[in-house]
mmCIF file of the N, C-alpha and C atoms, coordinates in Angstrom:
data_MODEL
# 
_entry.id   MODEL 
# 
loop_
_atom_site.group_PDB 
_atom_site.id 
_atom_site.type_symbol 
_atom_site.label_atom_id 
_atom_site.label_alt_id 
_atom_site.label_comp_id 
_atom_site.label_asym_id 
_atom_site.label_entity_id 
_atom_site.label_seq_id 
_atom_site.pdbx_PDB_ins_code 
_atom_site.Cartn_x 
_atom_site.Cartn_y 
_atom_site.Cartn_z 
_atom_site.occupancy 
_atom_site.B_iso_or_equiv 
_atom_site.pdbx_formal_charge 
_atom_site.auth_seq_id 
_atom_site.auth_comp_id 
_atom_site.auth_asym_id 
_atom_site.auth_atom_id 
_atom_site.pdbx_PDB_model_num 
ATOM 1   N N  . MET A 1 1  ? -59.557 -41.872 77.375 1.00 0.00 ? 1  MET A N  1 
ATOM 2   C CA . MET A 1 1  ? -58.881 -42.030 76.106 1.00 0.00 ? 1  MET A CA 1 
ATOM 3   C C  . MET A 1 1  ? -59.859 -42.656 75.110 1.00 0.00 ? 1  MET A C  1 
ATOM 4   N N  . SER A 1 2  ? -59.789 -42.241 73.867 1.00 0.00 ? 2  SER A N  1 
ATOM 5   C CA . SER A 1 2  ? -60.684 -42.756 72.835 1.00 0.00 ? 2  SER A CA 1 
ATOM 6   C C  . SER A 1 2  ? -60.324 -44.202 72.490 1.00 0.00 ? 2  SER A C  1 
ATOM 7   N N  . HIS A 1 3  ? -61.251 -44.866 71.837 1.00 0.00 ? 3  HIS A N  1 
ATOM 8   C CA . HIS A 1 3  ? -61.006 -46.245 71.398 1.00 0.00 ? 3  HIS A CA 1 
ATOM 9   C C  . HIS A 1 3  ? -59.802 -46.285 70.465 1.00 0.00 ? 3  HIS A C  1 
ATOM 10  N N  . GLU A 1 4  ? -59.722 -45.320 69.566 1.00 0.00 ? 4  GLU A N  1 
ATOM 11  C CA . GLU A 1 4  ? -58.612 -45.272 68.619 1.00 0.00 ? 4  GLU A CA 1 
ATOM 12  C C  . GLU A 1 4  ? -57.280 -45.095 69.349 1.00 0.00 ? 4  GLU A C  1 
ATOM 13  N N  . GLY A 1 5  ? -57.256 -44.213 70.330 1.00 0.00 ? 5  GLY A N  1 
ATOM 14  C CA . GLY A 1 5  ? -56.039 -44.006 71.118 1.00 0.00 ? 5  GLY A CA 1 
ATOM 15  C C  . GLY A 1 5  ? -55.642 -45.261 71.875 1.00 0.00 ? 5  GLY A C  1 
ATOM 16  N N  . GLU A 1 6  ? -56.635 -45.976 72.398 1.00 0.00 ? 6  GLU A N  1 
ATOM 17  C CA . GLU A 1 6  ? -56.362 -47.229 73.099 1.00 0.00 ? 6  GLU A CA 1 
ATOM 18  C C  . GLU A 1 6  ? -55.780 -48.263 72.147 1.00 0.00 ? 6  GLU A C  1 
ATOM 19  N N  . CYS A 1 7  ? -56.282 -48.319 70.927 1.00 0.00 ? 7  CYS A N  1 
ATOM 20  C CA . CYS A 1 7  ? -55.767 -49.262 69.928 1.00 0.00 ? 7  CYS A CA 1 
ATOM 21  C C  . CYS A 1 7  ? -54.316 -48.945 69.586 1.00 0.00 ? 7  CYS A C  1 
ATOM 22  N N  . ARG A 1 8  ? -54.017 -47.672 69.400 1.00 0.00 ? 8  ARG A N  1 
ATOM 23  C CA . ARG A 1 8  ? -52.636 -47.274 69.104 1.00 0.00 ? 8  ARG A CA 1 
ATOM 24  C C  . ARG A 1 8  ? -51.702 -47.692 70.230 1.00 0.00 ? 8  ARG A C  1 
ATOM 25  N N  . ARG A 1 9  ? -52.118 -47.407 71.450 1.00 0.00 ? 9  ARG A N  1 
ATOM 26  C CA . ARG A 1 9  ? -51.276 -47.756 72.594 1.00 0.00 ? 9  ARG A CA 1 
ATOM 27  C C  . ARG A 1 9  ? -51.108 -49.272 72.686 1.00 0.00 ? 9  ARG A C  1 
ATOM 28  N N  . PHE A 1 10 ? -52.177 -50.029 72.426 1.00 0.00 ? 10 PHE A N  1 
ATOM 29  C CA . PHE A 1 10 ? -52.102 -51.486 72.456 1.00 0.00 ? 10 PHE A CA 1 
ATOM 30  C C  . PHE A 1 10 ? -51.092 -51.998 71.435 1.00 0.00 ? 10 PHE A C  1 
ATOM 31  N N  . ILE A 1 11 ? -51.126 -51.457 70.226 1.00 0.00 ? 11 ILE A N  1 
ATOM 32  C CA . ILE A 1 11 ? -50.196 -51.892 69.187 1.00 0.00 ? 11 ILE A CA 1 
ATOM 33  C C  . ILE A 1 11 ? -48.761 -51.629 69.618 1.00 0.00 ? 11 ILE A C  1 
ATOM 34  N N  . LEU A 1 12 ? -48.489 -50.435 70.131 1.00 0.00 ? 12 LEU A N  1 
ATOM 35  C CA . LEU A 1 12 ? -47.130 -50.136 70.575 1.00 0.00 ? 12 LEU A CA 1 
ATOM 36  C C  . LEU A 1 12 ? -46.714 -51.039 71.730 1.00 0.00 ? 12 LEU A C  1 
ATOM 37  N N  . GLU A 1 13 ? -47.620 -51.300 72.649 1.00 0.00 ? 13 GLU A N  1 
ATOM 38  C CA . GLU A 1 13 ? -47.295 -52.185 73.767 1.00 0.00 ? 13 GLU A CA 1 
ATOM 39  C C  . GLU A 1 13 ? -47.008 -53.603 73.277 1.00 0.00 ? 13 GLU A C  1 
ATOM 40  N N  . CYS A 1 14 ? -47.728 -54.065 72.267 1.00 0.00 ? 14 CYS A N  1 
ATOM 41  C CA . CYS A 1 14 ? -47.459 -55.389 71.695 1.00 0.00 ? 14 CYS A CA 1 
ATOM 42  C C  . CYS A 1 14 ? -46.077 -55.428 71.064 1.00 0.00 ? 14 CYS A C  1 
ATOM 43  N N  . ARG A 1 15 ? -45.732 -54.366 70.378 1.00 0.00 ? 15 ARG A N  1 
ATOM 44  C CA . ARG A 1 15 ? -44.402 -54.292 69.764 1.00 0.00 ? 15 ARG A CA 1 
ATOM 45  C C  . ARG A 1 15 ? -43.316 -54.307 70.837 1.00 0.00 ? 15 ARG A C  1 
ATOM 46  N N  . VAL A 1 16 ? -43.549 -53.612 71.918 1.00 0.00 ? 16 VAL A N  1 
ATOM 47  C CA . VAL A 1 16 ? -42.577 -53.576 73.019 1.00 0.00 ? 16 VAL A CA 1 
ATOM 48  C C  . VAL A 1 16 ? -42.414 -54.979 73.602 1.00 0.00 ? 16 VAL A C  1 
ATOM 49  N N  . ARG A 1 17 ? -43.517 -55.672 73.832 1.00 0.00 ? 17 ARG A N  1 
ATOM 50  C CA . ARG A 1 17 ? -43.433 -57.036 74.361 1.00 0.00 ? 17 ARG A CA 1 
ATOM 51  C C  . ARG A 1 17 ? -42.727 -57.959 73.380 1.00 0.00 ? 17 ARG A C  1 
ATOM 52  N N  . ALA A 1 18 ? -42.906 -57.730 72.092 1.00 0.00 ? 18 ALA A N  1 
ATOM 53  C CA . ALA A 1 18 ? -42.283 -58.581 71.077 1.00 0.00 ? 18 ALA A CA 1 
ATOM 54  C C  . ALA A 1 18 ? -40.762 -58.502 71.117 1.00 0.00 ? 18 ALA A C  1 
ATOM 55  N N  . VAL A 1 19 ? -40.237 -57.392 71.545 1.00 0.00 ? 19 VAL A N  1 
ATOM 56  C CA . VAL A 1 19 ? -38.778 -57.257 71.637 1.00 0.00 ? 19 VAL A CA 1 
ATOM 57  C C  . VAL A 1 19 ? -38.292 -57.499 73.059 1.00 0.00 ? 19 VAL A C  1 
ATOM 58  N N  . SER A 1 20 ? -39.180 -58.029 73.904 1.00 0.00 ? 20 SER A N  1 
ATOM 59  C CA . SER A 1 20 ? -38.844 -58.415 75.281 1.00 0.00 ? 20 SER A CA 1 
ATOM 60  C C  . SER A 1 20 ? -38.266 -57.273 76.095 1.00 0.00 ? 20 SER A C  1 
ATOM 61  N N  . SER A 1 21 ? -38.844 -56.134 75.985 1.00 0.00 ? 21 SER A N  1 
ATOM 62  C CA . SER A 1 21 ? -38.386 -54.979 76.752 1.00 0.00 ? 21 SER A CA 1 
ATOM 63  C C  . SER A 1 21 ? -39.430 -54.618 77.802 1.00 0.00 ? 21 SER A C  1 
ATOM 64  N N  . ALA A 1 22 ? -38.944 -54.279 78.979 1.00 0.00 ? 22 ALA A N  1 
ATOM 65  C CA . ALA A 1 22 ? -39.857 -53.857 80.044 1.00 0.00 ? 22 ALA A CA 1 
ATOM 66  C C  . ALA A 1 22 ? -40.282 -52.406 79.865 1.00 0.00 ? 22 ALA A C  1 
ATOM 67  N N  . ASN A 1 23 ? -39.473 -51.639 79.171 1.00 0.00 ? 23 ASN A N  1 
ATOM 68  C CA . ASN A 1 23 ? -39.750 -50.213 78.980 1.00 0.00 ? 23 ASN A CA 1 
ATOM 69  C C  . ASN A 1 23 ? -40.164 -49.936 77.543 1.00 0.00 ? 23 ASN A C  1 
ATOM 70  N N  . ASN A 1 24 ? -40.971 -48.919 77.365 1.00 0.00 ? 24 ASN A N  1 
ATOM 71  C CA . ASN A 1 24 ? -41.373 -48.507 76.027 1.00 0.00 ? 24 ASN A CA 1 
ATOM 72  C C  . ASN A 1 24 ? -40.171 -47.876 75.332 1.00 0.00 ? 24 ASN A C  1 
ATOM 73  N N  . PRO A 1 25 ? -39.705 -48.453 74.222 1.00 0.00 ? 25 PRO A N  1 
ATOM 74  C CA . PRO A 1 25 ? -38.524 -47.909 73.552 1.00 0.00 ? 25 PRO A CA 1 
ATOM 75  C C  . PRO A 1 25 ? -38.823 -46.695 72.675 1.00 0.00 ? 25 PRO A C  1 
ATOM 76  N N  . PHE A 1 26 ? -40.097 -46.320 72.522 1.00 0.00 ? 26 PHE A N  1 
ATOM 77  C CA . PHE A 1 26 ? -40.467 -45.202 71.667 1.00 0.00 ? 26 PHE A CA 1 
ATOM 78  C C  . PHE A 1 26 ? -40.494 -43.905 72.467 1.00 0.00 ? 26 PHE A C  1 
ATOM 79  N N  . SER A 1 27 ? -39.773 -42.899 71.979 1.00 0.00 ? 27 SER A N  1 
ATOM 80  C CA . SER A 1 27 ? -39.855 -41.580 72.611 1.00 0.00 ? 27 SER A CA 1 
ATOM 81  C C  . SER A 1 27 ? -41.213 -40.967 72.285 1.00 0.00 ? 27 SER A C  1 
ATOM 82  N N  . SER A 1 28 ? -41.603 -39.968 73.041 1.00 0.00 ? 28 SER A N  1 
ATOM 83  C CA . SER A 1 28 ? -42.903 -39.326 72.785 1.00 0.00 ? 28 SER A CA 1 
ATOM 84  C C  . SER A 1 28 ? -42.926 -38.674 71.405 1.00 0.00 ? 28 SER A C  1 
ATOM 85  N N  . ASP A 1 29 ? -41.786 -38.119 70.967 1.00 0.00 ? 29 ASP A N  1 
ATOM 86  C CA . ASP A 1 29 ? -41.706 -37.543 69.617 1.00 0.00 ? 29 ASP A CA 1 
ATOM 87  C C  . ASP A 1 29 ? -41.923 -38.614 68.555 1.00 0.00 ? 29 ASP A C  1 
ATOM 88  N N  . ALA A 1 30 ? -41.316 -39.772 68.766 1.00 0.00 ? 30 ALA A N  1 
ATOM 89  C CA . ALA A 1 30 ? -41.447 -40.859 67.800 1.00 0.00 ? 30 ALA A CA 1 
ATOM 90  C C  . ALA A 1 30 ? -42.898 -41.320 67.690 1.00 0.00 ? 30 ALA A C  1 
ATOM 91  N N  . ILE A 1 31 ? -43.573 -41.414 68.823 1.00 0.00 ? 31 ILE A N  1 
ATOM 92  C CA . ILE A 1 31 ? -44.984 -41.821 68.816 1.00 0.00 ? 31 ILE A CA 1 
ATOM 93  C C  . ILE A 1 31 ? -45.832 -40.805 68.061 1.00 0.00 ? 31 ILE A C  1 
ATOM 94  N N  . ALA A 1 32 ? -45.558 -39.534 68.278 1.00 0.00 ? 32 ALA A N  1 
ATOM 95  C CA . ALA A 1 32 ? -46.310 -38.485 67.575 1.00 0.00 ? 32 ALA A CA 1 
ATOM 96  C C  . ALA A 1 32 ? -46.085 -38.575 66.068 1.00 0.00 ? 32 ALA A C  1 
ATOM 97  N N  . ILE A 1 33 ? -44.845 -38.832 65.659 1.00 0.00 ? 33 ILE A N  1 
ATOM 98  C CA . ILE A 1 33 ? -44.540 -38.950 64.227 1.00 0.00 ? 33 ILE A CA 1 
ATOM 99  C C  . ILE A 1 33 ? -45.221 -40.181 63.638 1.00 0.00 ? 33 ILE A C  1 
ATOM 100 N N  . LEU A 1 34 ? -45.193 -41.298 64.366 1.00 0.00 ? 34 LEU A N  1 
ATOM 101 C CA . LEU A 1 34 ? -45.877 -42.506 63.891 1.00 0.00 ? 34 LEU A CA 1 
ATOM 102 C C  . LEU A 1 34 ? -47.364 -42.247 63.695 1.00 0.00 ? 34 LEU A C  1 
ATOM 103 N N  . ARG A 1 35 ? -47.961 -41.576 64.653 1.00 0.00 ? 35 ARG A N  1 
ATOM 104 C CA . ARG A 1 35 ? -49.399 -41.275 64.584 1.00 0.00 ? 35 ARG A CA 1 
ATOM 105 C C  . ARG A 1 35 ? -49.700 -40.403 63.361 1.00 0.00 ? 35 ARG A C  1 
ATOM 106 N N  . GLU A 1 36 ? -48.889 -39.369 63.162 1.00 0.00 ? 36 GLU A N  1 
ATOM 107 C CA . GLU A 1 36 ? -49.121 -38.457 62.042 1.00 0.00 ? 36 GLU A CA 1 
ATOM 108 C C  . GLU A 1 36 ? -48.862 -39.139 60.703 1.00 0.00 ? 36 GLU A C  1 
ATOM 109 N N  . ALA A 1 37 ? -47.766 -39.882 60.606 1.00 0.00 ? 37 ALA A N  1 
ATOM 110 C CA . ALA A 1 37 ? -47.400 -40.516 59.338 1.00 0.00 ? 37 ALA A CA 1 
ATOM 111 C C  . ALA A 1 37 ? -48.399 -41.590 58.929 1.00 0.00 ? 37 ALA A C  1 
ATOM 112 N N  . SER A 1 38 ? -49.025 -42.218 59.902 1.00 0.00 ? 38 SER A N  1 
ATOM 113 C CA . SER A 1 38 ? -49.972 -43.294 59.608 1.00 0.00 ? 38 SER A CA 1 
ATOM 114 C C  . SER A 1 38 ? -51.393 -42.789 59.416 1.00 0.00 ? 38 SER A C  1 
ATOM 115 N N  . SER A 1 39 ? -51.614 -41.521 59.685 1.00 0.00 ? 39 SER A N  1 
ATOM 116 C CA . SER A 1 39 ? -52.963 -40.944 59.670 1.00 0.00 ? 39 SER A CA 1 
ATOM 117 C C  . SER A 1 39 ? -53.910 -41.728 60.570 1.00 0.00 ? 39 SER A C  1 
ATOM 118 N N  . GLY A 1 40 ? -53.347 -42.341 61.604 1.00 0.00 ? 40 GLY A N  1 
ATOM 119 C CA . GLY A 1 40 ? -54.163 -43.090 62.556 1.00 0.00 ? 40 GLY A CA 1 
ATOM 120 C C  . GLY A 1 40 ? -54.532 -44.486 62.108 1.00 0.00 ? 40 GLY A C  1 
ATOM 121 N N  . GLY A 1 41 ? -54.092 -44.881 60.917 1.00 0.00 ? 41 GLY A N  1 
ATOM 122 C CA . GLY A 1 41 ? -54.404 -46.224 60.417 1.00 0.00 ? 41 GLY A CA 1 
ATOM 123 C C  . GLY A 1 41 ? -53.658 -47.282 61.212 1.00 0.00 ? 41 GLY A C  1 
ATOM 124 N N  . LEU A 1 42 ? -54.397 -48.213 61.791 1.00 0.00 ? 42 LEU A N  1 
ATOM 125 C CA . LEU A 1 42 ? -53.780 -49.190 62.685 1.00 0.00 ? 42 LEU A CA 1 
ATOM 126 C C  . LEU A 1 42 ? -52.763 -50.078 61.983 1.00 0.00 ? 42 LEU A C  1 
ATOM 127 N N  . ARG A 1 43 ? -53.055 -50.517 60.777 1.00 0.00 ? 43 ARG A N  1 
ATOM 128 C CA . ARG A 1 43 ? -52.086 -51.341 60.040 1.00 0.00 ? 43 ARG A CA 1 
ATOM 129 C C  . ARG A 1 43 ? -50.826 -50.549 59.739 1.00 0.00 ? 43 ARG A C  1 
ATOM 130 N N  . ASP A 1 44 ? -50.994 -49.290 59.371 1.00 0.00 ? 44 ASP A N  1 
ATOM 131 C CA . ASP A 1 44 ? -49.828 -48.456 59.082 1.00 0.00 ? 44 ASP A CA 1 
ATOM 132 C C  . ASP A 1 44 ? -48.999 -48.204 60.334 1.00 0.00 ? 44 ASP A C  1 
ATOM 133 N N  . ILE A 1 45 ? -49.672 -47.955 61.459 1.00 0.00 ? 45 ILE A N  1 
ATOM 134 C CA . ILE A 1 45 ? -48.938 -47.779 62.716 1.00 0.00 ? 45 ILE A CA 1 
ATOM 135 C C  . ILE A 1 45 ? -48.148 -49.045 63.023 1.00 0.00 ? 45 ILE A C  1 
ATOM 136 N N  . ASP A 1 46 ? -48.790 -50.191 62.879 1.00 0.00 ? 46 ASP A N  1 
ATOM 137 C CA . ASP A 1 46 ? -48.131 -51.463 63.167 1.00 0.00 ? 46 ASP A CA 1 
ATOM 138 C C  . ASP A 1 46 ? -46.912 -51.657 62.271 1.00 0.00 ? 46 ASP A C  1 
ATOM 139 N N  . ARG A 1 47 ? -47.082 -51.440 60.989 1.00 0.00 ? 47 ARG A N  1 
ATOM 140 C CA . ARG A 1 47 ? -45.989 -51.644 60.036 1.00 0.00 ? 47 ARG A CA 1 
ATOM 141 C C  . ARG A 1 47 ? -44.838 -50.684 60.292 1.00 0.00 ? 47 ARG A C  1 
ATOM 142 N N  . LEU A 1 48 ? -45.151 -49.406 60.471 1.00 0.00 ? 48 LEU A N  1 
ATOM 143 C CA . LEU A 1 48 ? -44.105 -48.413 60.705 1.00 0.00 ? 48 LEU A CA 1 
ATOM 144 C C  . LEU A 1 48 ? -43.392 -48.655 62.034 1.00 0.00 ? 48 LEU A C  1 
ATOM 145 N N  . ALA A 1 49 ? -44.153 -48.990 63.075 1.00 0.00 ? 49 ALA A N  1 
ATOM 146 C CA . ALA A 1 49 ? -43.539 -49.252 64.383 1.00 0.00 ? 49 ALA A CA 1 
ATOM 147 C C  . ALA A 1 49 ? -42.638 -50.482 64.324 1.00 0.00 ? 49 ALA A C  1 
ATOM 148 N N  . THR A 1 50 ? -43.084 -51.522 63.641 1.00 0.00 ? 50 THR A N  1 
ATOM 149 C CA . THR A 1 50 ? -42.268 -52.728 63.498 1.00 0.00 ? 50 THR A CA 1 
ATOM 150 C C  . THR A 1 50 ? -40.981 -52.420 62.756 1.00 0.00 ? 50 THR A C  1 
ATOM 151 N N  . ASN A 1 51 ? -41.088 -51.687 61.662 1.00 0.00 ? 51 ASN A N  1 
ATOM 152 C CA . ASN A 1 51 ? -39.890 -51.329 60.899 1.00 0.00 ? 51 ASN A CA 1 
ATOM 153 C C  . ASN A 1 51 ? -38.953 -50.446 61.707 1.00 0.00 ? 51 ASN A C  1 
ATOM 154 N N  . ALA A 1 52 ? -39.507 -49.547 62.495 1.00 0.00 ? 52 ALA A N  1 
ATOM 155 C CA . ALA A 1 52 ? -38.672 -48.684 63.340 1.00 0.00 ? 52 ALA A CA 1 
ATOM 156 C C  . ALA A 1 52 ? -37.936 -49.510 64.389 1.00 0.00 ? 52 ALA A C  1 
ATOM 157 N N  . LEU A 1 53 ? -38.618 -50.476 64.991 1.00 0.00 ? 53 LEU A N  1 
ATOM 158 C CA . LEU A 1 53 ? -37.962 -51.349 65.968 1.00 0.00 ? 53 LEU A CA 1 
ATOM 159 C C  . LEU A 1 53 ? -36.856 -52.169 65.319 1.00 0.00 ? 53 LEU A C  1 
ATOM 160 N N  . ARG A 1 54 ? -37.114 -52.692 64.140 1.00 0.00 ? 54 ARG A N  1 
ATOM 161 C CA . ARG A 1 54 ? -36.083 -53.470 63.426 1.00 0.00 ? 54 ARG A CA 1 
ATOM 162 C C  . ARG A 1 54 ? -34.878 -52.603 63.090 1.00 0.00 ? 54 ARG A C  1 
ATOM 163 N N  . HIS A 1 55 ? -35.147 -51.406 62.607 1.00 0.00 ? 55 HIS A N  1 
ATOM 164 C CA . HIS A 1 55 ? -34.069 -50.485 62.247 1.00 0.00 ? 55 HIS A CA 1 
ATOM 165 C C  . HIS A 1 55 ? -33.234 -50.139 63.481 1.00 0.00 ? 55 HIS A C  1 
ATOM 166 N N  . ALA A 1 56 ? -33.899 -49.833 64.576 1.00 0.00 ? 56 ALA A N  1 
ATOM 167 C CA . ALA A 1 56 ? -33.187 -49.492 65.815 1.00 0.00 ? 56 ALA A CA 1 
ATOM 168 C C  . ALA A 1 56 ? -32.373 -50.686 66.312 1.00 0.00 ? 56 ALA A C  1 
ATOM 169 N N  . ALA A 1 57 ? -32.949 -51.869 66.269 1.00 0.00 ? 57 ALA A N  1 
ATOM 170 C CA . ALA A 1 57 ? -32.241 -53.064 66.739 1.00 0.00 ? 57 ALA A CA 1 
ATOM 171 C C  . ALA A 1 57 ? -31.020 -53.358 65.882 1.00 0.00 ? 57 ALA A C  1 
ATOM 172 N N  . SER A 1 58 ? -31.138 -53.162 64.578 1.00 0.00 ? 58 SER A N  1 
ATOM 173 C CA . SER A 1 58 ? -30.002 -53.437 63.690 1.00 0.00 ? 58 SER A CA 1 
ATOM 174 C C  . SER A 1 58 ? -28.840 -52.484 63.940 1.00 0.00 ? 58 SER A C  1 
ATOM 175 N N  . ARG A 1 59 ? -29.138 -51.333 64.509 1.00 0.00 ? 59 ARG A N  1 
ATOM 176 C CA . ARG A 1 59 ? -28.097 -50.351 64.823 1.00 0.00 ? 59 ARG A CA 1 
ATOM 177 C C  . ARG A 1 59 ? -27.788 -50.301 66.319 1.00 0.00 ? 59 ARG A C  1 
ATOM 178 N N  . LYS A 1 60 ? -28.375 -51.258 67.041 1.00 0.00 ? 60 LYS A N  1 
ATOM 179 C CA . LYS A 1 60 ? -28.174 -51.367 68.496 1.00 0.00 ? 60 LYS A CA 1 
ATOM 180 C C  . LYS A 1 60 ? -28.540 -50.081 69.234 1.00 0.00 ? 60 LYS A C  1 
ATOM 181 N N  . VAL A 1 61 ? -29.619 -49.457 68.772 1.00 0.00 ? 61 VAL A N  1 
ATOM 182 C CA . VAL A 1 61 ? -30.145 -48.244 69.394 1.00 0.00 ? 61 VAL A CA 1 
ATOM 183 C C  . VAL A 1 61 ? -31.230 -48.662 70.380 1.00 0.00 ? 61 VAL A C  1 
ATOM 184 N N  . ARG A 1 62 ? -31.153 -48.170 71.601 1.00 0.00 ? 62 ARG A N  1 
ATOM 185 C CA . ARG A 1 62 ? -32.112 -48.584 72.630 1.00 0.00 ? 62 ARG A CA 1 
ATOM 186 C C  . ARG A 1 62 ? -33.409 -47.781 72.605 1.00 0.00 ? 62 ARG A C  1 
ATOM 187 N N  . ILE A 1 63 ? -33.350 -46.536 72.185 1.00 0.00 ? 63 ILE A N  1 
ATOM 188 C CA . ILE A 1 63 ? -34.533 -45.675 72.146 1.00 0.00 ? 63 ILE A CA 1 
ATOM 189 C C  . ILE A 1 63 ? -34.883 -45.379 70.691 1.00 0.00 ? 63 ILE A C  1 
ATOM 190 N N  . VAL A 1 64 ? -36.112 -45.662 70.333 1.00 0.00 ? 64 VAL A N  1 
ATOM 191 C CA . VAL A 1 64 ? -36.602 -45.326 68.996 1.00 0.00 ? 64 VAL A CA 1 
ATOM 192 C C  . VAL A 1 64 ? -37.073 -43.882 69.076 1.00 0.00 ? 64 VAL A C  1 
ATOM 193 N N  . ASP A 1 65 ? -36.246 -42.987 68.540 1.00 0.00 ? 65 ASP A N  1 
ATOM 194 C CA . ASP A 1 65 ? -36.559 -41.566 68.619 1.00 0.00 ? 65 ASP A CA 1 
ATOM 195 C C  . ASP A 1 65 ? -36.967 -41.042 67.254 1.00 0.00 ? 65 ASP A C  1 
ATOM 196 N N  . ARG A 1 66 ? -37.100 -39.725 67.182 1.00 0.00 ? 66 ARG A N  1 
ATOM 197 C CA . ARG A 1 66 ? -37.574 -39.108 65.941 1.00 0.00 ? 66 ARG A CA 1 
ATOM 198 C C  . ARG A 1 66 ? -36.649 -39.374 64.764 1.00 0.00 ? 66 ARG A C  1 
ATOM 199 N N  . SER A 1 67 ? -35.335 -39.502 64.983 1.00 0.00 ? 67 SER A N  1 
ATOM 200 C CA . SER A 1 67 ? -34.419 -39.752 63.871 1.00 0.00 ? 67 SER A CA 1 
ATOM 201 C C  . SER A 1 67 ? -34.642 -41.144 63.280 1.00 0.00 ? 67 SER A C  1 
ATOM 202 N N  . VAL A 1 68 ? -34.878 -42.133 64.130 1.00 0.00 ? 68 VAL A N  1 
ATOM 203 C CA . VAL A 1 68 ? -35.134 -43.497 63.655 1.00 0.00 ? 68 VAL A CA 1 
ATOM 204 C C  . VAL A 1 68 ? -36.467 -43.547 62.908 1.00 0.00 ? 68 VAL A C  1 
ATOM 205 N N  . VAL A 1 69 ? -37.508 -43.004 63.514 1.00 0.00 ? 69 VAL A N  1 
ATOM 206 C CA . VAL A 1 69 ? -38.831 -43.025 62.878 1.00 0.00 ? 69 VAL A CA 1 
ATOM 207 C C  . VAL A 1 69 ? -38.820 -42.186 61.602 1.00 0.00 ? 69 VAL A C  1 
ATOM 208 N N  . GLY A 1 70 ? -38.103 -41.068 61.617 1.00 0.00 ? 70 GLY A N  1 
ATOM 209 C CA . GLY A 1 70 ? -37.998 -40.234 60.421 1.00 0.00 ? 70 GLY A CA 1 
ATOM 210 C C  . GLY A 1 70 ? -37.402 -40.992 59.251 1.00 0.00 ? 70 GLY A C  1 
ATOM 211 N N  . LYS A 1 71 ? -36.384 -41.802 59.523 1.00 0.00 ? 71 LYS A N  1 
ATOM 212 C CA . LYS A 1 71 ? -35.766 -42.616 58.471 1.00 0.00 ? 71 LYS A CA 1 
ATOM 213 C C  . LYS A 1 71 ? -36.774 -43.618 57.913 1.00 0.00 ? 71 LYS A C  1 
ATOM 214 N N  . ILE A 1 72 ? -37.518 -44.257 58.784 1.00 0.00 ? 72 ILE A N  1 
ATOM 215 C CA . ILE A 1 72 ? -38.506 -45.253 58.357 1.00 0.00 ? 72 ILE A CA 1 
ATOM 216 C C  . ILE A 1 72 ? -39.635 -44.592 57.567 1.00 0.00 ? 72 ILE A C  1 
ATOM 217 N N  . VAL A 1 73 ? -40.124 -43.476 58.051 1.00 0.00 ? 73 VAL A N  1 
ATOM 218 C CA . VAL A 1 73 ? -41.203 -42.761 57.355 1.00 0.00 ? 73 VAL A CA 1 
ATOM 219 C C  . VAL A 1 73 ? -40.706 -42.274 55.998 1.00 0.00 ? 73 VAL A C  1 
ATOM 220 N N  . GLY A 1 74 ? -39.476 -41.779 55.945 1.00 0.00 ? 74 GLY A N  1 
ATOM 221 C CA . GLY A 1 74 ? -38.898 -41.344 54.671 1.00 0.00 ? 74 GLY A CA 1 
ATOM 222 C C  . GLY A 1 74 ? -38.828 -42.485 53.673 1.00 0.00 ? 74 GLY A C  1 
ATOM 223 N N  . ASN A 1 75 ? -38.380 -43.652 54.126 1.00 0.00 ? 75 ASN A N  1 
ATOM 224 C CA . ASN A 1 75 ? -38.330 -44.827 53.252 1.00 0.00 ? 75 ASN A CA 1 
ATOM 225 C C  . ASN A 1 75 ? -39.728 -45.222 52.788 1.00 0.00 ? 75 ASN A C  1 
ATOM 226 N N  . HIS A 1 76 ? -40.684 -45.155 53.695 1.00 0.00 ? 76 HIS A N  1 
ATOM 227 C CA . HIS A 1 76 ? -42.076 -45.488 53.368 1.00 0.00 ? 76 HIS A CA 1 
ATOM 228 C C  . HIS A 1 76 ? -42.606 -44.548 52.284 1.00 0.00 ? 76 HIS A C  1 
ATOM 229 N N  . LEU A 1 77 ? -42.348 -43.264 52.441 1.00 0.00 ? 77 LEU A N  1 
ATOM 230 C CA . LEU A 1 77 ? -42.820 -42.291 51.451 1.00 0.00 ? 77 LEU A CA 1 
ATOM 231 C C  . LEU A 1 77 ? -42.131 -42.493 50.108 1.00 0.00 ? 77 LEU A C  1 
ATOM 232 N N  . ASN A 1 78 ? -40.837 -42.803 50.123 1.00 0.00 ? 78 ASN A N  1 
ATOM 233 C CA . ASN A 1 78 ? -40.121 -43.068 48.874 1.00 0.00 ? 78 ASN A CA 1 
ATOM 234 C C  . ASN A 1 78 ? -40.692 -44.283 48.159 1.00 0.00 ? 78 ASN A C  1 
ATOM 235 N N  . ASN A 1 79 ? -41.063 -45.304 48.912 1.00 0.00 ? 79 ASN A N  1 
ATOM 236 C CA . ASN A 1 79 ? -41.649 -46.502 48.306 1.00 0.00 ? 79 ASN A CA 1 
ATOM 237 C C  . ASN A 1 79 ? -43.012 -46.212 47.687 1.00 0.00 ? 79 ASN A C  1 
ATOM 238 N N  . LEU A 1 80 ? -43.751 -45.273 48.263 1.00 0.00 ? 80 LEU A N  1 
ATOM 239 C CA . LEU A 1 80 ? -45.047 -44.907 47.693 1.00 0.00 ? 80 LEU A CA 1 
ATOM 240 C C  . LEU A 1 80 ? -44.890 -44.201 46.357 1.00 0.00 ? 80 LEU A C  1 
ATOM 241 N N  . VAL A 1 81 ? -43.808 -43.436 46.225 1.00 0.00 ? 81 VAL A N  1 
ATOM 242 C CA . VAL A 1 81 ? -43.575 -42.660 45.010 1.00 0.00 ? 81 VAL A CA 1 
ATOM 243 C C  . VAL A 1 81 ? -43.027 -43.537 43.895 1.00 0.00 ? 81 VAL A C  1 
ATOM 244 N N  . ASP A 1 82 ? -42.201 -44.517 44.256 1.00 0.00 ? 82 ASP A N  1 
ATOM 245 C CA . ASP A 1 82 ? -41.560 -45.378 43.241 1.00 0.00 ? 82 ASP A CA 1 
ATOM 246 C C  . ASP A 1 82 ? -42.511 -46.274 42.535 1.00 0.00 ? 82 ASP A C  1 
# 
């Protein structure tokens, strides 16, 4: 795995530990969307993943899937335009 891929995985694993979960709450689709939406930028991945976890927790959703990440990415894009 590339250094960049290792960094992405590390960030997601840190987020998982932060919510005290033994399992990765991100679906593979969600991870792919995070990677694409962030263009691989580590700060952007961190911010989007954190917001996705918060959004999922506020709705008591256990798996952060494409619908949760899509909502966060949509909000992020709207904020860029405003």
